Amino acid sequence: MLFQILLAFTIATVVSAVGTLPPATINVSVLQLAIRKKQKMALQLATGAALIDLIYTALSLEIGELLETQEWLTAYFQLISAIVLAVLGVASILAAFHQTVKKEQFKFVESGFIRGVLLGVFNPLVMPFWLAITTYLKSNQILELGGFLAISFLIGTFIGELGVLIMIVKLGKQFTKFSENKWVAGIVPGILFIVLGIISVVQYLLITE
């Protein structure tokens, strides 16, 4: 049981960290504040955004459990999740080749934490992302997510995202060079998600034969 709890935590932390690397509204906002020497506000923003993503992840776990009870959908659930992973992977790669300077959002909000909460709320892609990941883990019998395992998984998602955002705050301008590296910041994570999606599709086709 302890091994499963640690496995759930580790998988969630790694996947969350990888998913936070590609340039997006939240990490770019944190970087912009860090470059302007507003480290405290940047840390507050990171915490607020990570908490909302934690809630979205918890909701995705609940939705996944609910969908698994629908027999008419169960047969296609793995395929749908595989498609979601592949689409997110393609989006990550495309974003790496079409990086644009994102405008700072919610500048009128003085509280970094509240700004982070607002950015997190308007980041609903977190739910389909984690729904696809958890479906992949379950369908491949890598991990079951219930009870303490679910709690450990959720803590891992929070720490993975917050850890990367804190790293961005500490590195500041140095992280800009990293984010400009298309392979590290977008292409490699995108390829990983596409590969997971392809594996799920192949497994689905083999099962349905």
GROMACS .gro file of N, CA and C in nm, residues 80-163:
model
  252
   80ILE      N    1  -1.148   0.807  -2.609
   80ILE     CA    2  -1.168   0.952  -2.596
   80ILE      C    3  -1.051   1.016  -2.522
   81SER      N    4  -1.008   0.951  -2.415
   81SER     CA    5  -0.896   1.003  -2.337
   81SER      C    6  -0.768   1.004  -2.418
   82ALA      N    7  -0.749   0.901  -2.501
   82ALA     CA    8  -0.630   0.894  -2.587
   82ALA      C    9  -0.629   1.010  -2.686
   83ILE      N   10  -0.744   1.040  -2.742
   83ILE     CA   11  -0.756   1.151  -2.837
   83ILE      C   12  -0.725   1.284  -2.768
   84VAL      N   13  -0.775   1.299  -2.644
   84VAL     CA   14  -0.749   1.421  -2.567
   84VAL      C   15  -0.599   1.438  -2.545
   85LEU      N   16  -0.531   1.330  -2.506
   85LEU     CA   17  -0.386   1.336  -2.485
   85LEU      C   18  -0.313   1.377  -2.613
   86ALA      N   19  -0.352   1.316  -2.724
   86ALA     CA   20  -0.287   1.346  -2.852
   86ALA      C   21  -0.310   1.492  -2.892
   87VAL      N   22  -0.432   1.541  -2.872
   87VAL     CA   23  -0.465   1.680  -2.907
   87VAL      C   24  -0.384   1.776  -2.821
   88LEU      N   25  -0.374   1.747  -2.690
   88LEU     CA   26  -0.295   1.832  -2.601
   88LEU      C   27  -0.147   1.831  -2.642
   89GLY      N   28  -0.100   1.714  -2.685
   89GLY     CA   29   0.038   1.704  -2.730
   89GLY      C   30   0.064   1.788  -2.854
   90VAL      N   31  -0.027   1.778  -2.951
   90VAL     CA   32  -0.015   1.858  -3.074
   90VAL      C   33  -0.021   2.007  -3.041
   91ALA      N   34  -0.110   2.045  -2.949
   91ALA     CA   35  -0.124   2.185  -2.910
   91ALA      C   36   0.005   2.236  -2.846
   92SER      N   37   0.069   2.151  -2.766
   92SER     CA   38   0.195   2.190  -2.701
   92SER      C   39   0.305   2.213  -2.804
   93ILE      N   40   0.311   2.126  -2.905
   93ILE     CA   41   0.412   2.141  -3.010
   93ILE      C   42   0.387   2.266  -3.094
   94LEU      N   43   0.262   2.288  -3.131
   94LEU     CA   44   0.227   2.406  -3.210
   94LEU      C   45   0.257   2.533  -3.134
   95ALA      N   46   0.229   2.532  -3.003
   95ALA     CA   47   0.255   2.650  -2.920
   95ALA      C   48   0.405   2.680  -2.914
   96ALA      N   49   0.487   2.574  -2.917
   96ALA     CA   50   0.633   2.592  -2.914
   96ALA      C   51   0.683   2.664  -3.038
   97PHE      N   52   0.617   2.640  -3.153
   97PHE     CA   53   0.659   2.702  -3.278
   97PHE      C   54   0.592   2.837  -3.302
   98HIS      N   55   0.491   2.867  -3.224
   98HIS     CA   56   0.420   2.994  -3.242
   98HIS      C   57   0.410   3.069  -3.110
   99GLN      N   58   0.526   3.085  -3.046
   99GLN     CA   59   0.528   3.156  -2.918
   99GLN      C   60   0.506   3.305  -2.941
  100THR      N   61   0.415   3.360  -2.865
  100THR     CA   62   0.387   3.503  -2.872
  100THR      C   63   0.397   3.562  -2.733
  101VAL      N   64   0.426   3.690  -2.726
  101VAL     CA   65   0.435   3.756  -2.597
  101VAL      C   66   0.294   3.773  -2.542
  102LYS      N   67   0.267   3.706  -2.432
  102LYS     CA   68   0.133   3.710  -2.374
  102LYS      C   69   0.119   3.833  -2.285
  103LYS      N   70   0.006   3.903  -2.300
  103LYS     CA   71  -0.020   4.019  -2.216
  103LYS      C   72  -0.051   3.975  -2.074
  104GLU      N   73  -0.006   4.055  -1.982
  104GLU     CA   74  -0.032   4.025  -1.841
  104GLU      C   75  -0.180   4.042  -1.813
  105GLN      N   76  -0.244   3.940  -1.760
  105GLN     CA   77  -0.388   3.944  -1.737
  105GLN      C   78  -0.421   3.979  -1.592
  106PHE      N   79  -0.539   4.039  -1.574
  106PHE     CA   80  -0.589   4.078  -1.441
  106PHE      C   81  -0.492   4.172  -1.370
  107LYS      N   82  -0.432   4.265  -1.445
  107LYS     CA   83  -0.338   4.360  -1.385
  107LYS      C   84  -0.406   4.448  -1.281
  108PHE      N   85  -0.537   4.464  -1.293
  108PHE     CA   86  -0.610   4.550  -1.200
  108PHE      C   87  -0.622   4.487  -1.062
  109VAL      N   88  -0.594   4.357  -1.052
  109VAL     CA   89  -0.602   4.288  -0.922
  109VAL      C   90  -0.468   4.301  -0.851
  110GLU      N   91  -0.467   4.367  -0.737
  110GLU     CA   92  -0.342   4.393  -0.666
  110GLU      C   93  -0.291   4.269  -0.592
  111SER      N   94  -0.380   4.183  -0.548
  111SER     CA   95  -0.340   4.063  -0.475
  111SER      C   96  -0.288   3.957  -0.572
  112GLY      N   97  -0.163   3.913  -0.551
  112GLY     CA   98  -0.107   3.809  -0.636
  112GLY      C   99  -0.184   3.679  -0.624
  113PHE      N  100  -0.228   3.647  -0.502
  113PHE     CA  101  -0.301   3.522  -0.480
  113PHE      C  102  -0.434   3.522  -0.555
  114ILE      N  103  -0.508   3.632  -0.543
  114ILE     CA  104  -0.638   3.641  -0.613
  114ILE      C  105  -0.618   3.638  -0.764
  115ARG      N  106  -0.513   3.702  -0.811
  115ARG     CA  107  -0.483   3.700  -0.954
  115ARG      C  108  -0.455   3.557  -1.000
  116GLY      N  109  -0.382   3.483  -0.916
  116GLY     CA  110  -0.354   3.344  -0.947
  116GLY      C  111  -0.480   3.259  -0.949
  117VAL      N  112  -0.570   3.285  -0.854
  117VAL     CA  113  -0.697   3.213  -0.849
  117VAL      C  114  -0.777   3.239  -0.977
  118LEU      N  115  -0.782   3.364  -1.020
  118LEU     CA  116  -0.857   3.399  -1.141
  118LEU      C  117  -0.796   3.332  -1.265
  119LEU      N  118  -0.664   3.333  -1.273
  119LEU     CA  119  -0.597   3.268  -1.386
  119LEU      C  120  -0.623   3.117  -1.384
  120GLY      N  121  -0.626   3.059  -1.264
  120GLY     CA  122  -0.654   2.917  -1.251
  120GLY      C  123  -0.796   2.882  -1.292
  121VAL      N  124  -0.891   2.967  -1.253
  121VAL     CA  125  -1.032   2.944  -1.286
  121VAL      C  126  -1.052   2.944  -1.437
  122PHE      N  127  -0.980   3.033  -1.507
  122PHE     CA  128  -0.994   3.042  -1.653
  122PHE      C  129  -0.892   2.953  -1.724
  123ASN      N  130  -0.857   2.842  -1.658
  123ASN     CA  131  -0.768   2.743  -1.717
  123ASN      C  132  -0.834   2.605  -1.712
  124PRO      N  133  -0.952   2.592  -1.774
  124PRO     CA  134  -1.031   2.468  -1.763
  124PRO      C  135  -0.972   2.347  -1.832
  125LEU      N  136  -0.866   2.366  -1.913
  125LEU     CA  137  -0.804   2.251  -1.981
  125LEU      C  138  -0.739   2.155  -1.882
  126VAL      N  139  -0.723   2.200  -1.758
  126VAL     CA  140  -0.665   2.113  -1.655
  126VAL      C  141  -0.749   1.987  -1.636
  127MET      N  142  -0.881   2.002  -1.641
  127MET     CA  143  -0.970   1.888  -1.616
  127MET      C  144  -0.959   1.780  -1.723
  128PRO      N  145  -0.973   1.813  -1.853
  128PRO     CA  146  -0.958   1.707  -1.954
  128PRO      C  147  -0.817   1.648  -1.955
  129PHE      N  148  -0.717   1.730  -1.921
  129PHE     CA  149  -0.579   1.680  -1.917
  129PHE      C  150  -0.566   1.570  -1.812
  130TRP      N  151  -0.609   1.597  -1.689
  130TRP     CA  152  -0.595   1.498  -1.583
  130TRP      C  153  -0.694   1.383  -1.600
  131LEU      N  154  -0.807   1.409  -1.662
  131LEU     CA  155  -0.901   1.301  -1.691
  131LEU      C  156  -0.839   1.201  -1.787
  132ALA      N  157  -0.768   1.253  -1.886
  132ALA     CA  158  -0.700   1.166  -1.983
  132ALA      C  159  -0.585   1.090  -1.916
  133ILE      N  160  -0.507   1.158  -1.833
  133ILE     CA  161  -0.394   1.094  -1.766
  133ILE      C  162  -0.441   0.983  -1.672
  134THR      N  163  -0.541   1.012  -1.589
  134THR     CA  164  -0.588   0.911  -1.493
  134THR      C  165  -0.653   0.792  -1.564
  135THR      N  166  -0.721   0.819  -1.675
  135THR     CA  167  -0.780   0.710  -1.753
  135THR      C  168  -0.671   0.620  -1.809
  136TYR      N  169  -0.563   0.682  -1.857
  136TYR     CA  170  -0.449   0.605  -1.909
  136TYR      C  171  -0.390   0.517  -1.799
  137LEU      N  172  -0.372   0.573  -1.681
  137LEU     CA  173  -0.312   0.498  -1.569
  137LEU      C  174  -0.400   0.380  -1.528
  138LYS      N  175  -0.531   0.405  -1.524
  138LYS     CA  176  -0.624   0.299  -1.483
  138LYS      C  177  -0.636   0.191  -1.589
  139SER      N  178  -0.649   0.232  -1.715
  139SER     CA  179  -0.669   0.134  -1.823
  139SER      C  180  -0.548   0.043  -1.840
  140ASN      N  181  -0.430   0.094  -1.804
  140ASN     CA  182  -0.308   0.013  -1.813
  140ASN      C  183  -0.273  -0.053  -1.680
  141GLN      N  184  -0.366  -0.042  -1.586
  141GLN     CA  185  -0.351  -0.104  -1.454
  141GLN      C  186  -0.220  -0.061  -1.386
  142ILE      N  187  -0.179   0.063  -1.412
  142ILE     CA  188  -0.060   0.118  -1.348
  142ILE      C  189  -0.094   0.167  -1.208
  143LEU      N  190  -0.215   0.221  -1.196
  143LEU     CA  191  -0.252   0.283  -1.070
  143LEU      C  192  -0.403   0.291  -1.057
  144GLU      N  193  -0.453   0.258  -0.939
  144GLU     CA  194  -0.594   0.280  -0.905
  144GLU      C  195  -0.600   0.400  -0.813
  145LEU      N  196  -0.696   0.487  -0.834
  145LEU     CA  197  -0.700   0.612  -0.759
  145LEU      C  198  -0.823   0.620  -0.670
  146GLY      N  199  -0.807   0.572  -0.548
  146GLY     CA  200  -0.915   0.578  -0.451
  146GLY      C  201  -0.858   0.594  -0.312
  147GLY      N  202  -0.931   0.661  -0.223
  147GLY     CA  203  -0.888   0.676  -0.086
  147GLY      C  204  -0.757   0.752  -0.073
  148PHE      N  205  -0.661   0.692   0.001
  148PHE     CA  206  -0.533   0.757   0.025
  148PHE      C  207  -0.453   0.774  -0.104
  149LEU      N  208  -0.474   0.685  -0.200
  149LEU     CA  209  -0.404   0.698  -0.328
  149LEU      C  210  -0.445   0.826  -0.400
  150ALA      N  211  -0.575   0.856  -0.396
  150ALA     CA  212  -0.625   0.978  -0.459
  150ALA      C  213  -0.569   1.101  -0.391
  151ILE      N  214  -0.563   1.099  -0.257
  151ILE     CA  215  -0.508   1.212  -0.181
  151ILE      C  216  -0.361   1.232  -0.215
  152SER      N  217  -0.287   1.122  -0.218
  152SER     CA  218  -0.144   1.129  -0.253
  152SER      C  219  -0.126   1.182  -0.395
  153PHE      N  220  -0.212   1.139  -0.487
  153PHE     CA  221  -0.206   1.183  -0.626
  153PHE      C  222  -0.232   1.334  -0.634
  154LEU      N  223  -0.332   1.382  -0.562
  154LEU     CA  224  -0.366   1.524  -0.565
  154LEU      C  225  -0.254   1.609  -0.506
  155ILE      N  226  -0.194   1.563  -0.398
  155ILE     CA  227  -0.081   1.635  -0.338
  155ILE      C  228   0.034   1.643  -0.438
  156GLY      N  229   0.056   1.535  -0.510
  156GLY     CA  230   0.162   1.532  -0.610
  156GLY      C  231   0.138   1.632  -0.722
  157THR      N  232   0.013   1.643  -0.768
  157THR     CA  233  -0.017   1.739  -0.875
  157THR      C  234   0.008   1.881  -0.829
  158PHE      N  235  -0.027   1.910  -0.704
  158PHE     CA  236  -0.007   2.044  -0.649
  158PHE      C  237   0.141   2.076  -0.636
  159ILE      N  238   0.218   1.984  -0.579
  159ILE     CA  239   0.361   2.006  -0.558
  159ILE      C  240   0.437   2.014  -0.690
  160GLY      N  241   0.398   1.931  -0.787
  160GLY     CA  242   0.464   1.934  -0.918
  160GLY      C  243   0.449   2.069  -0.986
  161GLU      N  244   0.327   2.121  -0.989
  161GLU     CA  245   0.303   2.250  -1.053
  161GLU      C  246   0.367   2.363  -0.974
  162LEU      N  247   0.344   2.364  -0.843
  162LEU     CA  248   0.397   2.473  -0.761
  162LEU      C  249   0.550   2.473  -0.763
  163GLY      N  250   0.610   2.353  -0.764
  163GLY     CA  251   0.755   2.344  -0.768
  163GLY      C  252   0.814   2.410  -0.892
   0.00000   0.00000   0.00000
